[in-house]
mmCIF file of C-alpha atoms in Angstrom:
data_model
loop_
_atom_site.group_PDB
_atom_site.id
_atom_site.type_symbol
_atom_site.label_atom_id
_atom_site.label_comp_id
_atom_site.label_asym_id
_atom_site.label_seq_id
_atom_site.Cartn_x
_atom_site.Cartn_y
_atom_site.Cartn_z
ATOM 1 C CA MET A 12 2.703 10.508 -15.285
ATOM 2 C CA SER A 13 4.045 7.050 -16.069
ATOM 3 C CA TRP A 14 2.927 3.967 -14.179
ATOM 4 C CA ASP A 15 5.839 1.916 -15.497
ATOM 5 C CA GLY A 16 7.895 0.344 -12.748
ATOM 6 C CA THR A 17 5.389 0.940 -9.953
ATOM 7 C CA LEU A 18 5.296 -0.716 -6.541
ATOM 8 C CA HIS A 19 1.680 -0.779 -5.341
ATOM 9 C CA ILE A 20 1.513 -0.750 -1.543
ATOM 10 C CA GLY A 21 -1.686 -1.521 0.359
ATOM 11 C CA ASN A 22 -4.762 -3.436 -0.619
ATOM 12 C CA LEU A 23 -7.843 -2.022 1.117
ATOM 13 C CA CYS A 24 -10.952 -2.342 -1.069
ATOM 14 C CA ASN A 25 -8.780 -4.097 -3.700
ATOM 15 C CA ASN A 26 -8.383 -0.944 -5.774
ATOM 16 C CA ASN A 27 -4.607 -0.939 -5.594
ATOM 17 C CA TYR A 28 -4.525 -4.584 -6.636
ATOM 18 C CA LYS A 29 -7.000 -3.922 -9.468
ATOM 19 C CA LEU A 30 -4.824 -1.055 -10.695
ATOM 20 C CA CYS A 31 -1.675 -3.174 -10.510
ATOM 21 C CA LEU A 32 -3.364 -6.056 -12.355
ATOM 22 C CA ALA A 33 -4.747 -3.769 -15.067
ATOM 23 C CA LEU A 34 -1.293 -2.271 -15.599
ATOM 24 C CA ARG A 35 0.303 -5.716 -15.831
ATOM 25 C CA HIS A 36 -2.310 -6.733 -18.448
ATOM 26 C CA ILE A 37 -1.094 -3.921 -20.719
ATOM 27 C CA GLY A 38 2.565 -4.839 -20.245
ATOM 28 C CA VAL A 39 3.578 -2.412 -17.472
ATOM 29 C CA ASP A 40 6.152 -3.670 -14.960
ATOM 30 C CA ALA A 41 4.016 -3.211 -11.831
ATOM 31 C CA HIS A 42 4.633 -4.961 -8.513
ATOM 32 C CA TYR A 43 2.223 -5.455 -5.634
ATOM 33 C CA VAL A 44 2.815 -5.545 -1.866
ATOM 34 C CA HIS A 45 0.257 -7.846 -0.218
ATOM 35 C CA PHE A 46 -0.419 -7.559 3.516
ATOM 36 C CA GLU A 47 -1.785 -10.803 4.946
ATOM 37 C CA ARG A 48 -3.032 -8.938 8.041
ATOM 38 C CA LEU A 49 -5.323 -6.749 5.933
ATOM 39 C CA ALA A 50 -6.461 -9.618 3.730
ATOM 40 C CA ARG A 51 -7.530 -11.574 6.812
ATOM 41 C CA SER A 52 -9.206 -8.737 8.705
ATOM 42 C CA HIS A 53 -10.982 -7.097 5.743
ATOM 43 C CA PRO A 54 -12.427 -9.660 3.293
ATOM 44 C CA LEU A 55 -12.722 -7.068 0.502
ATOM 45 C CA SER A 56 -9.005 -6.332 0.924
ATOM 46 C CA ASN A 57 -8.143 -9.839 -0.117
ATOM 47 C CA PRO A 58 -7.168 -9.945 -3.807
ATOM 48 C CA ARG A 59 -8.551 -13.497 -3.911
ATOM 49 C CA HIS A 60 -11.997 -11.949 -3.467
ATOM 50 C CA TYR A 61 -11.504 -10.221 -6.828
ATOM 51 C CA ASP A 62 -9.066 -12.581 -8.529
ATOM 52 C CA PRO A 63 -9.368 -16.309 -7.708
ATOM 53 C CA ASP A 64 -6.017 -16.869 -9.479
ATOM 54 C CA PHE A 65 -4.136 -14.512 -7.134
ATOM 55 C CA ASP A 66 -0.804 -16.141 -6.327
ATOM 56 C CA THR A 67 1.329 -14.831 -3.460
ATOM 57 C CA THR A 68 4.343 -16.684 -4.903
ATOM 58 C CA ALA A 69 4.307 -14.747 -8.200
ATOM 59 C CA SER A 70 7.550 -12.839 -8.817
ATOM 60 C CA TRP A 71 5.698 -9.497 -8.878
ATOM 61 C CA VAL A 72 3.843 -10.083 -5.569
ATOM 62 C CA HIS A 73 5.660 -9.262 -2.334
ATOM 63 C CA SER A 74 3.691 -10.829 0.505
ATOM 64 C CA VAL A 75 4.049 -9.562 4.083
ATOM 65 C CA SER A 76 3.192 -12.402 6.434
ATOM 66 C CA GLU A 77 0.859 -11.917 9.376
ATOM 67 C CA ARG A 78 1.970 -12.083 12.969
ATOM 68 C CA HIS A 79 -0.374 -11.914 15.909
ATOM 69 C CA ALA A 80 0.832 -9.047 18.122
ATOM 70 C CA ARG A 81 -0.563 -5.791 16.715
ATOM 71 C CA HIS A 82 2.186 -3.232 17.343
ATOM 72 C CA PRO A 83 5.149 -5.525 16.636
ATOM 73 C CA GLN A 84 3.277 -6.505 13.448
ATOM 74 C CA MET A 85 3.250 -2.885 12.269
ATOM 75 C CA LEU A 86 6.976 -2.566 13.026
ATOM 76 C CA TYR A 87 7.561 -5.781 11.101
ATOM 77 C CA GLU A 88 5.558 -4.405 8.145
ATOM 78 C CA LEU A 89 7.571 -1.177 8.233
ATOM 79 C CA SER A 90 10.859 -3.085 8.252
ATOM 80 C CA PHE A 91 9.639 -5.301 5.380
ATOM 81 C CA LEU A 92 8.688 -2.199 3.364
ATOM 82 C CA ARG A 93 12.032 -0.572 4.111
ATOM 83 C CA ARG A 94 13.941 -3.597 2.817
ATOM 84 C CA LEU A 95 11.698 -3.746 -0.260
ATOM 85 C CA LEU A 96 12.047 -0.027 -1.054
ATOM 86 C CA ASN A 97 15.831 -0.248 -0.624
ATOM 87 C CA LYS A 98 15.993 -3.319 -2.867
ATOM 88 C CA TYR A 99 13.985 -1.717 -5.677
ATOM 89 C CA SER A 100 15.209 1.860 -5.211
ATOM 90 C CA GLY A 101 15.443 3.582 -8.581
ATOM 91 C CA ARG A 102 13.637 0.739 -10.330
ATOM 92 C CA LEU A 103 10.154 0.736 -8.816
ATOM 93 C CA TRP A 104 8.204 3.875 -7.882
ATOM 94 C CA PRO A 105 6.046 3.489 -4.724
ATOM 95 C CA HIS A 106 2.304 4.059 -5.033
ATOM 96 C CA ALA A 107 0.565 3.938 -1.638
ATOM 97 C CA GLN A 108 -3.106 3.587 -0.817
ATOM 98 C CA THR A 109 -5.311 4.639 2.101
ATOM 99 C CA ASP A 110 -3.303 4.731 5.356
ATOM 100 C CA PHE A 111 -0.108 3.486 3.751
ATOM 101 C CA PRO A 112 1.251 6.980 3.062
ATOM 102 C CA ALA A 113 1.743 7.047 6.843
ATOM 103 C CA TYR A 114 4.147 4.121 6.342
ATOM 104 C CA VAL A 115 5.682 5.248 3.078
ATOM 105 C CA THR A 116 6.316 8.841 4.167
ATOM 106 C CA LEU A 117 8.729 7.476 6.756
ATOM 107 C CA LEU A 118 10.669 5.552 4.123
ATOM 108 C CA ALA A 119 10.432 7.309 0.734
ATOM 109 C CA LYS A 120 10.485 10.850 -0.576
ATOM 110 C CA ASP A 121 9.144 10.230 -4.050
ATOM 111 C CA TYR A 122 5.804 8.440 -4.283
ATOM 112 C CA SER A 123 2.157 8.894 -5.187
ATOM 113 C CA ALA A 124 -0.824 8.304 -2.939
ATOM 114 C CA HIS A 125 -4.576 7.974 -3.086
ATOM 115 C CA SER A 126 -7.520 7.325 -0.805
ATOM 116 C CA THR A 127 -10.502 5.162 -1.592
ATOM 117 C CA GLY A 128 -12.816 5.767 1.312
ATOM 118 C CA SER A 129 -14.103 7.782 4.214
ATOM 119 C CA ASP A 130 -11.836 5.933 6.650
ATOM 120 C CA LEU A 131 -8.916 8.097 5.579
ATOM 121 C CA ARG A 132 -10.915 11.319 5.506
ATOM 122 C CA VAL A 133 -12.038 10.677 9.085
ATOM 123 C CA GLU A 134 -8.504 9.876 10.283
ATOM 124 C CA TYR A 135 -6.909 12.679 8.256
ATOM 125 C CA ASP A 136 -8.635 15.420 10.261
ATOM 126 C CA ARG A 137 -8.129 13.957 13.729
ATOM 127 C CA PRO A 138 -5.591 15.705 15.995
ATOM 128 C CA ASN A 139 -3.784 12.466 16.887
ATOM 129 C CA TRP A 140 -0.475 10.929 15.779
ATOM 130 C CA ARG A 141 -2.085 8.956 12.951
ATOM 131 C CA GLY A 142 -3.786 12.073 11.535
ATOM 132 C CA ARG A 143 -0.488 13.942 11.716
ATOM 133 C CA LEU A 144 1.340 11.160 9.876
ATOM 134 C CA LEU A 145 -1.346 11.029 7.185
ATOM 135 C CA ARG A 146 -1.327 14.808 6.684
ATOM 136 C CA ARG A 147 2.463 14.793 6.491
ATOM 137 C CA GLY A 148 2.386 11.851 4.083
ATOM 138 C CA TYR A 149 -0.109 13.434 1.713
ATOM 139 C CA ARG A 150 1.668 16.804 1.785
ATOM 140 C CA ARG A 151 4.881 15.059 0.725
ATOM 141 C CA ALA A 152 3.304 12.861 -1.961
ATOM 142 C CA ARG A 153 4.317 13.863 -5.475
ATOM 143 C CA VAL A 154 0.844 12.989 -6.763
ATOM 144 C CA ALA A 155 -2.076 12.657 -4.348
ATOM 145 C CA PHE A 156 -5.604 11.531 -5.129
ATOM 146 C CA PHE A 157 -8.296 11.855 -2.486
ATOM 147 C CA ASN A 158 -10.762 9.573 -4.230
ATOM 148 C CA ASN A 159 -10.794 6.434 -6.326
ATOM 149 C CA ILE A 160 -8.429 6.572 -9.259
#
């Protein structure tokens, strides 16, 4: 499996950012989608916690701004991702983390996914709409990891 030309979506626990950064250090064309909402609400999700030089204006960082209404914010994030996936279709391969397969499964057919914590495992087995989306997302993922990568 090649990581070249990957679009890393989601930043909980920083692992997706760490992976993206490590790939860029060895010359891989990896891009990162940064969600301001997650960075603000989960301090360990903020790449600045790991990398003080994190720059949201870098050409390989796609930053989704934060709005204040919860549900419209999620719709805004989905629309942002849709535009991004359409723009880079065929060039960047989506790699989604934690609950983001629920987003990505609505927008892409070819992607990989992984989970880094118990939050997903708890949600995955619940008989609600979010659990259904996650199960559907992980069934569709070309490569799925259910632990840290």
